[in-house]
């Protein structure tokens, strides 16, 4: 008889939780400075300088290094003495000949020396258990392989259990337009410099990564009729109910939901700290800054200071 180790169960929970994160809130900001310019003739420029966190990546890599097979250990439980077994059987037979009721009582309550507990396995029992263990291990390894393959399909073809996964992620980012610098800091943390400009004729979102889900934007620009732009920055908040990372913190299985601060620290959950600004020549129709717009050189600037106490994600409505 063998049991799943807590390590393997934990690893499985992390892989399952990682898939959930990848579909919703896997990438999060850390320390950063970001600015968006919305200018005449629909010209725009967006920059992001600072950290991005691949939440849970370090934990996935750590767990993948552990042996998924382990060692075989036979386990047997039953009568601890063969002599006691024989004595109990003989006693039960003798009583059975005298009276069926008495026999039932003795069978139900065997002699004191007829006790159960952990015992040494016979060669036949050990051989059978080994066969069953090997079958379970083969099925478990195949399941792990399939899960890793699924995870890879959601991460641009990168195997997150590979020790070189962070370097591969850095290469993936650098080959995309806008990423000017990508430095691996370790534990799933990257320091980047991103800058892109052009004419705003369609919706825009950051970050967009080749092969990754695109439903966790730091910043998104949504074009409306009448040349009006809605700016949302859903990831720039420390409030759990607004930040997409909130469900992860409060309930994702195996990945910190309802866990202790020590367990959350092990997952390297990011603490956000930064500044987001919008500079525009357009008409600011709505925004949720504390101080409102500040005029500078014929333009207007909106600024949000972002930290773990930030309750509302930045948002603004601007007519270009």
PDB file of C-alpha atoms in Angstrom:
ATOM      1  CA  UNK A   1       0.000   0.000   0.000  1.00  0.00           C
ATOM      2  CA  UNK A   2       1.467   3.392  -1.007  1.00  0.00           C
ATOM      3  CA  UNK A   3       0.193   6.928  -0.517  1.00  0.00           C
ATOM      4  CA  UNK A   4       0.492  10.092  -2.599  1.00  0.00           C
ATOM      5  CA  UNK A   5       3.065  12.279  -0.934  1.00  0.00           C
ATOM      6  CA  UNK A   6       2.104  15.785   0.133  1.00  0.00           C
ATOM      7  CA  UNK A   7       4.791  17.091  -2.210  1.00  0.00           C
ATOM      8  CA  UNK A   8       3.182  15.465  -5.234  1.00  0.00           C
ATOM      9  CA  UNK A   9      -0.282  16.653  -4.256  1.00  0.00           C
ATOM     10  CA  UNK A  10       1.076  20.148  -3.779  1.00  0.00           C
ATOM     11  CA  UNK A  11       2.818  20.044  -7.154  1.00  0.00           C
ATOM     12  CA  UNK A  12      -0.384  18.905  -8.840  1.00  0.00           C
ATOM     13  CA  UNK A  13      -2.290  21.735  -7.193  1.00  0.00           C
ATOM     14  CA  UNK A  14       0.314  24.220  -8.384  1.00  0.00           C
ATOM     15  CA  UNK A  15       0.118  22.998 -11.974  1.00  0.00           C
ATOM     16  CA  UNK A  16      -3.683  23.145 -11.853  1.00  0.00           C
ATOM     17  CA  UNK A  17      -3.607  26.593 -10.299  1.00  0.00           C
ATOM     18  CA  UNK A  18      -1.037  27.765 -12.833  1.00  0.00           C
ATOM     19  CA  UNK A  19      -3.384  26.829 -15.652  1.00  0.00           C
ATOM     20  CA  UNK A  20      -6.060  28.930 -13.946  1.00  0.00           C
ATOM     21  CA  UNK A  21      -3.619  31.812 -13.619  1.00  0.00           C
ATOM     22  CA  UNK A  22      -2.563  31.580 -17.237  1.00  0.00           C
ATOM     23  CA  UNK A  23      -6.178  31.893 -18.295  1.00  0.00           C
ATOM     24  CA  UNK A  24      -6.766  35.005 -16.229  1.00  0.00           C
ATOM     25  CA  UNK A  25      -4.109  36.630 -14.101  1.00  0.00           C
ATOM     26  CA  UNK A  26      -0.684  35.102 -14.521  1.00  0.00           C
ATOM     27  CA  UNK A  27       1.321  38.257 -15.307  1.00  0.00           C
ATOM     28  CA  UNK A  28       1.345  41.106 -12.777  1.00  0.00           C
ATOM     29  CA  UNK A  29       3.189  44.438 -12.394  1.00  0.00           C
ATOM     30  CA  UNK A  30       5.740  45.052  -9.630  1.00  0.00           C
ATOM     31  CA  UNK A  31       7.723  48.286  -9.272  1.00  0.00           C
ATOM     32  CA  UNK A  32       7.161  50.422 -12.374  1.00  0.00           C
ATOM     33  CA  UNK A  33       6.713  53.776 -14.077  1.00  0.00           C
ATOM     34  CA  UNK A  34       4.296  53.964 -17.000  1.00  0.00           C
ATOM     35  CA  UNK A  35       3.122  56.825 -19.193  1.00  0.00           C
ATOM     36  CA  UNK A  36       0.588  57.144 -21.996  1.00  0.00           C
ATOM     37  CA  UNK A  37       0.570  60.096 -24.413  1.00  0.00           C
ATOM     38  CA  UNK A  38      -2.596  60.820 -26.432  1.00  0.00           C
ATOM     39  CA  UNK A  39      -1.859  63.693 -28.791  1.00  0.00           C
ATOM     40  CA  UNK A  40      -3.156  65.534 -31.847  1.00  0.00           C
ATOM     41  CA  UNK A  41      -3.930  63.576 -35.017  1.00  0.00           C
ATOM     42  CA  UNK A  42      -4.531  60.475 -32.896  1.00  0.00           C
ATOM     43  CA  UNK A  43      -0.837  60.048 -32.200  1.00  0.00           C
ATOM     44  CA  UNK A  44      -0.029  58.006 -29.125  1.00  0.00           C
ATOM     45  CA  UNK A  45       3.008  56.783 -27.222  1.00  0.00           C
ATOM     46  CA  UNK A  46       3.030  54.244 -24.421  1.00  0.00           C
ATOM     47  CA  UNK A  47       5.951  53.343 -22.158  1.00  0.00           C
ATOM     48  CA  UNK A  48       6.416  50.914 -19.289  1.00  0.00           C
ATOM     49  CA  UNK A  49       9.636  50.785 -17.281  1.00  0.00           C
ATOM     50  CA  UNK A  50       9.948  48.306 -14.451  1.00  0.00           C
ATOM     51  CA  UNK A  51       9.048  44.852 -13.265  1.00  0.00           C
ATOM     52  CA  UNK A  52       6.629  42.260 -14.511  1.00  0.00           C
ATOM     53  CA  UNK A  53       5.988  39.100 -12.460  1.00  0.00           C
ATOM     54  CA  UNK A  54       5.076  35.699 -13.810  1.00  0.00           C
ATOM     55  CA  UNK A  55       3.242  34.653 -10.662  1.00  0.00           C
ATOM     56  CA  UNK A  56       3.865  31.052  -9.634  1.00  0.00           C
ATOM     57  CA  UNK A  57       6.619  30.466 -12.229  1.00  0.00           C
ATOM     58  CA  UNK A  58       9.339  29.994  -9.622  1.00  0.00           C
ATOM     59  CA  UNK A  59       7.141  27.544  -7.716  1.00  0.00           C
ATOM     60  CA  UNK A  60       6.381  25.531 -10.854  1.00  0.00           C
ATOM     61  CA  UNK A  61      10.090  25.317 -11.660  1.00  0.00           C
ATOM     62  CA  UNK A  62      10.937  24.320  -8.092  1.00  0.00           C
ATOM     63  CA  UNK A  63       8.328  21.571  -7.893  1.00  0.00           C
ATOM     64  CA  UNK A  64       9.325  20.200 -11.296  1.00  0.00           C
ATOM     65  CA  UNK A  65      12.817  19.455  -9.941  1.00  0.00           C
ATOM     66  CA  UNK A  66      11.390  17.054  -7.379  1.00  0.00           C
ATOM     67  CA  UNK A  67      11.189  13.381  -8.293  1.00  0.00           C
ATOM     68  CA  UNK A  68       7.768  12.494  -9.617  1.00  0.00           C
ATOM     69  CA  UNK A  69       8.433   8.794  -9.046  1.00  0.00           C
ATOM     70  CA  UNK A  70       9.863   8.426  -5.548  1.00  0.00           C
ATOM     71  CA  UNK A  71      10.784   5.086  -4.057  1.00  0.00           C
ATOM     72  CA  UNK A  72       8.751   1.918  -3.732  1.00  0.00           C
ATOM     73  CA  UNK A  73       7.953   0.924  -0.159  1.00  0.00           C
ATOM     74  CA  UNK A  74       5.781  -2.133   0.528  1.00  0.00           C
ATOM     75  CA  UNK A  75       3.245  -1.955   3.320  1.00  0.00           C
ATOM     76  CA  UNK A  76       1.240  -4.765   4.864  1.00  0.00           C
ATOM     77  CA  UNK A  77      -1.336  -4.773   7.629  1.00  0.00           C
ATOM     78  CA  UNK A  78      -2.998  -7.738   9.319  1.00  0.00           C
ATOM     79  CA  UNK A  79      -2.566 -10.378  12.031  1.00  0.00           C
ATOM     80  CA  UNK A  80       0.827  -9.897  13.658  1.00  0.00           C
ATOM     81  CA  UNK A  81       1.323 -13.540  14.549  1.00  0.00           C
ATOM     82  CA  UNK A  82       0.666 -16.598  12.370  1.00  0.00           C
ATOM     83  CA  UNK A  83       0.482 -18.758  15.525  1.00  0.00           C
ATOM     84  CA  UNK A  84      -2.186 -16.461  16.898  1.00  0.00           C
ATOM     85  CA  UNK A  85      -4.164 -16.818  13.708  1.00  0.00           C
ATOM     86  CA  UNK A  86      -4.049 -20.599  13.886  1.00  0.00           C
ATOM     87  CA  UNK A  87      -5.014 -20.566  17.574  1.00  0.00           C
ATOM     88  CA  UNK A  88      -7.950 -18.301  16.881  1.00  0.00           C
ATOM     89  CA  UNK A  89      -9.182 -20.469  14.031  1.00  0.00           C
ATOM     90  CA  UNK A  90      -8.901 -23.676  16.112  1.00  0.00           C
ATOM     91  CA  UNK A  91     -10.703 -22.060  19.050  1.00  0.00           C
ATOM     92  CA  UNK A  92     -13.490 -20.808  16.823  1.00  0.00           C
ATOM     93  CA  UNK A  93     -13.913 -24.282  15.245  1.00  0.00           C
ATOM     94  CA  UNK A  94     -14.091 -26.031  18.608  1.00  0.00           C
ATOM     95  CA  UNK A  95     -16.684 -23.653  19.932  1.00  0.00           C
ATOM     96  CA  UNK A  96     -18.639 -23.865  16.701  1.00  0.00           C
ATOM     97  CA  UNK A  97     -19.092 -27.597  17.237  1.00  0.00           C
ATOM     98  CA  UNK A  98     -20.514 -26.935  20.705  1.00  0.00           C
ATOM     99  CA  UNK A  99     -22.819 -24.009  19.936  1.00  0.00           C
ATOM    100  CA  UNK A 100     -23.191 -21.722  16.920  1.00  0.00           C
ATOM    101  CA  UNK A 101     -23.929 -18.675  19.071  1.00  0.00           C
ATOM    102  CA  UNK A 102     -20.840 -19.177  21.174  1.00  0.00           C
ATOM    103  CA  UNK A 103     -18.780 -19.677  18.041  1.00  0.00           C
ATOM    104  CA  UNK A 104     -19.972 -16.346  16.637  1.00  0.00           C
ATOM    105  CA  UNK A 105     -18.999 -14.605  19.867  1.00  0.00           C
ATOM    106  CA  UNK A 106     -15.485 -16.042  19.784  1.00  0.00           C
ATOM    107  CA  UNK A 107     -15.036 -15.197  16.091  1.00  0.00           C
ATOM    108  CA  UNK A 108     -16.211 -11.650  16.721  1.00  0.00           C
ATOM    109  CA  UNK A 109     -13.932 -11.354  19.755  1.00  0.00           C
ATOM    110  CA  UNK A 110     -10.753 -13.323  19.028  1.00  0.00           C
ATOM    111  CA  UNK A 111      -8.132 -14.101  21.685  1.00  0.00           C
ATOM    112  CA  UNK A 112      -6.031 -11.174  22.924  1.00  0.00           C
ATOM    113  CA  UNK A 113      -2.933 -12.452  21.143  1.00  0.00           C
ATOM    114  CA  UNK A 114      -4.845 -12.282  17.839  1.00  0.00           C
ATOM    115  CA  UNK A 115      -4.100  -8.608  17.108  1.00  0.00           C
ATOM    116  CA  UNK A 116      -3.782  -6.519  13.945  1.00  0.00           C
ATOM    117  CA  UNK A 117      -1.073  -4.066  12.964  1.00  0.00           C
ATOM    118  CA  UNK A 118       1.710  -3.265  10.493  1.00  0.00           C
ATOM    119  CA  UNK A 119       3.712  -6.350   9.648  1.00  0.00           C
ATOM    120  CA  UNK A 120       6.396  -7.559   7.263  1.00  0.00           C
ATOM    121  CA  UNK A 121       5.093  -8.393   3.795  1.00  0.00           C
ATOM    122  CA  UNK A 122       5.459 -11.819   2.283  1.00  0.00           C
ATOM    123  CA  UNK A 123       7.476 -12.036  -0.983  1.00  0.00           C
ATOM    124  CA  UNK A 124       4.230 -12.597  -2.892  1.00  0.00           C
ATOM    125  CA  UNK A 125       2.572  -9.540  -1.344  1.00  0.00           C
ATOM    126  CA  UNK A 126       5.602  -7.353  -2.025  1.00  0.00           C
ATOM    127  CA  UNK A 127       5.784  -8.491  -5.660  1.00  0.00           C
ATOM    128  CA  UNK A 128       2.083  -7.722  -6.196  1.00  0.00           C
ATOM    129  CA  UNK A 129       2.379  -4.312  -4.564  1.00  0.00           C
ATOM    130  CA  UNK A 130       5.403  -3.467  -6.706  1.00  0.00           C
ATOM    131  CA  UNK A 131       3.469  -4.265  -9.887  1.00  0.00           C
ATOM    132  CA  UNK A 132       0.590  -2.031  -8.761  1.00  0.00           C
ATOM    133  CA  UNK A 133       3.005   0.755  -7.762  1.00  0.00           C
ATOM    134  CA  UNK A 134       4.801   0.674 -11.113  1.00  0.00           C
ATOM    135  CA  UNK A 135       1.468   0.881 -12.926  1.00  0.00           C
ATOM    136  CA  UNK A 136       0.421   3.903 -10.852  1.00  0.00           C
ATOM    137  CA  UNK A 137       3.760   5.610 -11.464  1.00  0.00           C
ATOM    138  CA  UNK A 138       3.520   5.081 -15.220  1.00  0.00           C
ATOM    139  CA  UNK A 139       0.011   6.593 -15.283  1.00  0.00           C
ATOM    140  CA  UNK A 140       1.119   9.487 -13.058  1.00  0.00           C
ATOM    141  CA  UNK A 141       4.116  10.294 -15.258  1.00  0.00           C
ATOM    142  CA  UNK A 142       1.919  10.267 -18.347  1.00  0.00           C
ATOM    143  CA  UNK A 143      -0.551  12.609 -16.621  1.00  0.00           C
ATOM    144  CA  UNK A 144       2.310  14.963 -15.654  1.00  0.00           C
ATOM    145  CA  UNK A 145       3.567  14.905 -19.240  1.00  0.00           C
ATOM    146  CA  UNK A 146       0.127  15.801 -20.601  1.00  0.00           C
ATOM    147  CA  UNK A 147      -0.302  18.624 -18.061  1.00  0.00           C
ATOM    148  CA  UNK A 148       3.127  20.057 -18.916  1.00  0.00           C
ATOM    149  CA  UNK A 149       2.246  19.881 -22.613  1.00  0.00           C
ATOM    150  CA  UNK A 150      -1.039  21.714 -22.006  1.00  0.00           C
ATOM    151  CA  UNK A 151       0.731  24.368 -19.957  1.00  0.00           C
ATOM    152  CA  UNK A 152       3.318  24.807 -22.699  1.00  0.00           C
ATOM    153  CA  UNK A 153       0.586  25.487 -25.267  1.00  0.00           C
ATOM    154  CA  UNK A 154      -0.603  28.391 -23.103  1.00  0.00           C
ATOM    155  CA  UNK A 155       2.869  29.893 -22.717  1.00  0.00           C
ATOM    156  CA  UNK A 156       4.119  30.381 -26.246  1.00  0.00           C
ATOM    157  CA  UNK A 157       5.443  26.820 -26.475  1.00  0.00           C
ATOM    158  CA  UNK A 158       7.758  27.329 -23.494  1.00  0.00           C
ATOM    159  CA  UNK A 159       8.021  24.488 -20.994  1.00  0.00           C
ATOM    160  CA  UNK A 160       7.731  26.239 -17.623  1.00  0.00           C
ATOM    161  CA  UNK A 161       9.264  23.241 -15.865  1.00  0.00           C
ATOM    162  CA  UNK A 162      12.499  23.741 -17.832  1.00  0.00           C
ATOM    163  CA  UNK A 163      15.329  25.366 -15.804  1.00  0.00           C
ATOM    164  CA  UNK A 164      15.901  27.653 -18.816  1.00  0.00           C
ATOM    165  CA  UNK A 165      12.247  28.771 -18.939  1.00  0.00           C
ATOM    166  CA  UNK A 166      13.001  32.309 -17.742  1.00  0.00           C
ATOM    167  CA  UNK A 167      15.649  32.814 -20.413  1.00  0.00           C
ATOM    168  CA  UNK A 168      13.263  31.495 -23.053  1.00  0.00           C
ATOM    169  CA  UNK A 169      10.576  33.917 -21.862  1.00  0.00           C
ATOM    170  CA  UNK A 170      13.060  36.775 -22.102  1.00  0.00           C
ATOM    171  CA  UNK A 171      13.883  35.801 -25.699  1.00  0.00           C
ATOM    172  CA  UNK A 172      10.183  35.612 -26.544  1.00  0.00           C
ATOM    173  CA  UNK A 173       9.589  39.134 -25.233  1.00  0.00           C
ATOM    174  CA  UNK A 174      12.629  40.647 -26.922  1.00  0.00           C
ATOM    175  CA  UNK A 175      11.570  39.483 -30.368  1.00  0.00           C
ATOM    176  CA  UNK A 176       8.293  41.417 -30.046  1.00  0.00           C
ATOM    177  CA  UNK A 177       8.034  45.031 -31.087  1.00  0.00           C
ATOM    178  CA  UNK A 178       8.176  47.480 -28.192  1.00  0.00           C
ATOM    179  CA  UNK A 179      10.285  45.423 -25.787  1.00  0.00           C
ATOM    180  CA  UNK A 180      13.634  47.203 -25.765  1.00  0.00           C
ATOM    181  CA  UNK A 181      15.130  45.558 -22.687  1.00  0.00           C
ATOM    182  CA  UNK A 182      14.244  42.372 -20.814  1.00  0.00           C
ATOM    183  CA  UNK A 183      16.396  41.445 -17.823  1.00  0.00           C
ATOM    184  CA  UNK A 184      15.835  38.225 -15.889  1.00  0.00           C
ATOM    185  CA  UNK A 185      15.859  38.942 -12.143  1.00  0.00           C
ATOM    186  CA  UNK A 186      14.933  35.390 -11.115  1.00  0.00           C
ATOM    187  CA  UNK A 187      11.959  33.820  -9.334  1.00  0.00           C
ATOM    188  CA  UNK A 188       9.672  34.729 -12.226  1.00  0.00           C
ATOM    189  CA  UNK A 189      10.540  38.451 -12.088  1.00  0.00           C
ATOM    190  CA  UNK A 190      11.696  40.423 -15.141  1.00  0.00           C
ATOM    191  CA  UNK A 191      12.829  44.034 -15.446  1.00  0.00           C
ATOM    192  CA  UNK A 192      11.717  45.472 -18.786  1.00  0.00           C
ATOM    193  CA  UNK A 193      11.755  48.617 -20.864  1.00  0.00           C
ATOM    194  CA  UNK A 194       8.825  48.870 -23.266  1.00  0.00           C
ATOM    195  CA  UNK A 195       7.996  51.726 -25.628  1.00  0.00           C
ATOM    196  CA  UNK A 196       5.682  51.909 -28.618  1.00  0.00           C
ATOM    197  CA  UNK A 197       4.107  54.723 -30.619  1.00  0.00           C
ATOM    198  CA  UNK A 198       1.889  55.170 -33.644  1.00  0.00           C
ATOM    199  CA  UNK A 199      -1.528  56.305 -34.743  1.00  0.00           C
ATOM    200  CA  UNK A 200      -4.381  55.172 -32.542  1.00  0.00           C
ATOM    201  CA  UNK A 201      -6.887  53.768 -35.022  1.00  0.00           C
ATOM    202  CA  UNK A 202      -7.872  50.648 -33.079  1.00  0.00           C
ATOM    203  CA  UNK A 203      -7.898  49.232 -29.578  1.00  0.00           C
ATOM    204  CA  UNK A 204      -4.555  48.752 -27.807  1.00  0.00           C
ATOM    205  CA  UNK A 205      -3.523  46.543 -24.907  1.00  0.00           C
ATOM    206  CA  UNK A 206      -0.359  45.988 -22.878  1.00  0.00           C
ATOM    207  CA  UNK A 207       1.140  43.488 -22.390  1.00  0.00           C
ATOM    208  CA  UNK A 208       0.454  41.236 -25.356  1.00  0.00           C
ATOM    209  CA  UNK A 209       2.705  38.199 -25.535  1.00  0.00           C
ATOM    210  CA  UNK A 210       2.885  35.768 -28.409  1.00  0.00           C
ATOM    211  CA  UNK A 211       1.183  32.506 -27.500  1.00  0.00           C
ATOM    212  CA  UNK A 212      -0.129  33.764 -24.138  1.00  0.00           C
ATOM    213  CA  UNK A 213      -3.737  34.525 -23.167  1.00  0.00           C
ATOM    214  CA  UNK A 214      -4.561  38.216 -23.630  1.00  0.00           C
ATOM    215  CA  UNK A 215      -7.245  38.708 -20.995  1.00  0.00           C
ATOM    216  CA  UNK A 216      -5.073  40.248 -18.271  1.00  0.00           C
ATOM    217  CA  UNK A 217      -4.125  43.745 -19.474  1.00  0.00           C
ATOM    218  CA  UNK A 218      -2.087  46.177 -17.428  1.00  0.00           C
ATOM    219  CA  UNK A 219      -3.397  48.984 -19.656  1.00  0.00           C
ATOM    220  CA  UNK A 220      -6.046  48.938 -22.373  1.00  0.00           C
ATOM    221  CA  UNK A 221      -7.271  51.633 -24.775  1.00  0.00           C
ATOM    222  CA  UNK A 222     -10.755  51.123 -26.134  1.00  0.00           C
ATOM    223  CA  UNK A 223     -11.840  53.192 -29.144  1.00  0.00           C
ATOM    224  CA  UNK A 224     -15.371  54.582 -29.181  1.00  0.00           C
ATOM    225  CA  UNK A 225     -17.331  56.357 -31.863  1.00  0.00           C
ATOM    226  CA  UNK A 226     -16.678  60.092 -32.080  1.00  0.00           C
ATOM    227  CA  UNK A 227     -12.906  59.636 -31.629  1.00  0.00           C
ATOM    228  CA  UNK A 228     -13.263  59.037 -27.902  1.00  0.00           C
ATOM    229  CA  UNK A 229     -10.855  56.752 -26.032  1.00  0.00           C
ATOM    230  CA  UNK A 230     -11.577  54.857 -22.827  1.00  0.00           C
ATOM    231  CA  UNK A 231      -8.364  54.193 -20.877  1.00  0.00           C
ATOM    232  CA  UNK A 232      -8.436  51.405 -18.287  1.00  0.00           C
ATOM    233  CA  UNK A 233      -5.537  50.071 -16.199  1.00  0.00           C
ATOM    234  CA  UNK A 234      -7.124  47.099 -14.362  1.00  0.00           C
ATOM    235  CA  UNK A 235      -3.847  45.649 -13.060  1.00  0.00           C
ATOM    236  CA  UNK A 236      -2.686  48.930 -11.500  1.00  0.00           C
ATOM    237  CA  UNK A 237      -4.353  48.476  -8.122  1.00  0.00           C
ATOM    238  CA  UNK A 238      -3.631  46.821  -4.817  1.00  0.00           C
ATOM    239  CA  UNK A 239      -7.292  46.193  -4.035  1.00  0.00           C
ATOM    240  CA  UNK A 240      -8.059  42.470  -4.267  1.00  0.00           C
ATOM    241  CA  UNK A 241     -11.627  42.975  -5.455  1.00  0.00           C
ATOM    242  CA  UNK A 242     -10.457  45.029  -8.451  1.00  0.00           C
ATOM    243  CA  UNK A 243      -7.121  43.475  -9.314  1.00  0.00           C
ATOM    244  CA  UNK A 244      -7.406  40.254 -11.379  1.00  0.00           C
ATOM    245  CA  UNK A 245      -4.919  38.715  -8.935  1.00  0.00           C
ATOM    246  CA  UNK A 246      -7.595  38.950  -6.257  1.00  0.00           C
ATOM    247  CA  UNK A 247      -9.204  35.563  -6.871  1.00  0.00           C
ATOM    248  CA  UNK A 248      -5.749  34.016  -6.746  1.00  0.00           C
ATOM    249  CA  UNK A 249      -5.008  35.557  -3.361  1.00  0.00           C
ATOM    250  CA  UNK A 250      -8.383  34.657  -1.909  1.00  0.00           C
ATOM    251  CA  UNK A 251      -9.168  31.220  -3.254  1.00  0.00           C
ATOM    252  CA  UNK A 252      -7.040  29.641  -5.990  1.00  0.00           C
ATOM    253  CA  UNK A 253      -6.307  26.070  -4.852  1.00  0.00           C
ATOM    254  CA  UNK A 254      -2.700  25.308  -4.009  1.00  0.00           C
ATOM    255  CA  UNK A 255      -1.519  28.785  -4.971  1.00  0.00           C
ATOM    256  CA  UNK A 256      -1.939  30.985  -1.967  1.00  0.00           C
ATOM    257  CA  UNK A 257      -5.698  31.311  -1.646  1.00  0.00           C
ATOM    258  CA  UNK A 258      -6.455  31.420   2.069  1.00  0.00           C
ATOM    259  CA  UNK A 259      -2.842  30.538   2.795  1.00  0.00           C
ATOM    260  CA  UNK A 260      -0.473  31.909   5.402  1.00  0.00           C
ATOM    261  CA  UNK A 261       1.812  34.859   4.730  1.00  0.00           C
ATOM    262  CA  UNK A 262       4.756  32.421   4.700  1.00  0.00           C
ATOM    263  CA  UNK A 263       3.159  30.339   1.928  1.00  0.00           C
ATOM    264  CA  UNK A 264       2.275  33.488  -0.031  1.00  0.00           C
ATOM    265  CA  UNK A 265       5.881  34.669   0.330  1.00  0.00           C
ATOM    266  CA  UNK A 266       7.076  31.339  -1.088  1.00  0.00           C
ATOM    267  CA  UNK A 267       4.967  32.003  -4.183  1.00  0.00           C
ATOM    268  CA  UNK A 268       6.703  35.364  -4.659  1.00  0.00           C
ATOM    269  CA  UNK A 269       3.444  37.294  -4.959  1.00  0.00           C
ATOM    270  CA  UNK A 270       4.231  40.769  -6.285  1.00  0.00           C
ATOM    271  CA  UNK A 271       3.755  43.919  -4.247  1.00  0.00           C
ATOM    272  CA  UNK A 272       2.791  46.680  -6.624  1.00  0.00           C
ATOM    273  CA  UNK A 273       4.429  50.118  -6.407  1.00  0.00           C
ATOM    274  CA  UNK A 274       4.465  52.616  -9.256  1.00  0.00           C
ATOM    275  CA  UNK A 275       3.191  55.624 -11.155  1.00  0.00           C
ATOM    276  CA  UNK A 276       0.852  55.740 -14.130  1.00  0.00           C
ATOM    277  CA  UNK A 277       0.359  58.971 -16.088  1.00  0.00           C
ATOM    278  CA  UNK A 278      -1.675  60.112 -19.057  1.00  0.00           C
ATOM    279  CA  UNK A 279      -0.506  63.168 -20.993  1.00  0.00           C
ATOM    280  CA  UNK A 280      -2.945  64.481 -23.579  1.00  0.00           C
ATOM    281  CA  UNK A 281      -3.938  67.354 -25.826  1.00  0.00           C
ATOM    282  CA  UNK A 282      -7.461  65.958 -25.944  1.00  0.00           C
ATOM    283  CA  UNK A 283     -10.553  66.761 -23.897  1.00  0.00           C
ATOM    284  CA  UNK A 284     -10.605  64.862 -20.594  1.00  0.00           C
ATOM    285  CA  UNK A 285     -14.241  63.996 -20.045  1.00  0.00           C
ATOM    286  CA  UNK A 286     -13.841  61.756 -16.999  1.00  0.00           C
ATOM    287  CA  UNK A 287     -11.122  60.343 -14.751  1.00  0.00           C
ATOM    288  CA  UNK A 288     -10.699  58.968 -11.244  1.00  0.00           C
ATOM    289  CA  UNK A 289      -7.472  60.663 -10.116  1.00  0.00           C
ATOM    290  CA  UNK A 290      -7.354  62.256  -6.677  1.00  0.00           C
ATOM    291  CA  UNK A 291      -6.159  65.666  -7.885  1.00  0.00           C
ATOM    292  CA  UNK A 292      -7.524  65.910 -11.430  1.00  0.00           C
ATOM    293  CA  UNK A 293      -5.616  67.172 -14.469  1.00  0.00           C
ATOM    294  CA  UNK A 294      -2.563  69.428 -14.271  1.00  0.00           C
ATOM    295  CA  UNK A 295      -1.738  71.710 -17.215  1.00  0.00           C
ATOM    296  CA  UNK A 296       1.785  71.707 -18.605  1.00  0.00           C
ATOM    297  CA  UNK A 297       3.051  73.181 -21.886  1.00  0.00           C
ATOM    298  CA  UNK A 298      -0.320  73.120 -23.628  1.00  0.00           C
ATOM    299  CA  UNK A 299      -1.092  69.583 -22.480  1.00  0.00           C
ATOM    300  CA  UNK A 300      -2.887  68.045 -19.539  1.00  0.00           C
ATOM    301  CA  UNK A 301      -1.456  65.395 -17.232  1.00  0.00           C
ATOM    302  CA  UNK A 302      -3.316  62.859 -15.120  1.00  0.00           C
ATOM    303  CA  UNK A 303      -1.267  60.973 -12.529  1.00  0.00           C
ATOM    304  CA  UNK A 304      -2.042  57.959 -10.356  1.00  0.00           C
ATOM    305  CA  UNK A 305       0.236  56.790  -7.547  1.00  0.00           C
ATOM    306  CA  UNK A 306      -0.172  53.021  -7.331  1.00  0.00           C
ATOM    307  CA  UNK A 307       0.587  50.961  -4.221  1.00  0.00           C
ATOM    308  CA  UNK A 308      -0.937  48.075  -2.209  1.00  0.00           C
ATOM    309  CA  UNK A 309      -3.458  50.537  -0.720  1.00  0.00           C
ATOM    310  CA  UNK A 310      -4.749  51.739  -4.094  1.00  0.00           C
ATOM    311  CA  UNK A 311      -8.456  50.894  -4.068  1.00  0.00           C
ATOM    312  CA  UNK A 312      -9.517  51.757  -7.624  1.00  0.00           C
ATOM    313  CA  UNK A 313      -7.811  50.973 -10.913  1.00  0.00           C
ATOM    314  CA  UNK A 314      -7.001  54.060 -13.049  1.00  0.00           C
ATOM    315  CA  UNK A 315      -9.562  54.971 -15.682  1.00  0.00           C
ATOM    316  CA  UNK A 316     -10.199  57.966 -17.936  1.00  0.00           C
ATOM    317  CA  UNK A 317     -12.373  58.999 -20.878  1.00  0.00           C
ATOM    318  CA  UNK A 318     -10.694  61.293 -23.409  1.00  0.00           C
ATOM    319  CA  UNK A 319     -11.913  62.841 -26.667  1.00  0.00           C
ATOM    320  CA  UNK A 320      -8.974  63.055 -29.044  1.00  0.00           C
TER     321      UNK A 320
END
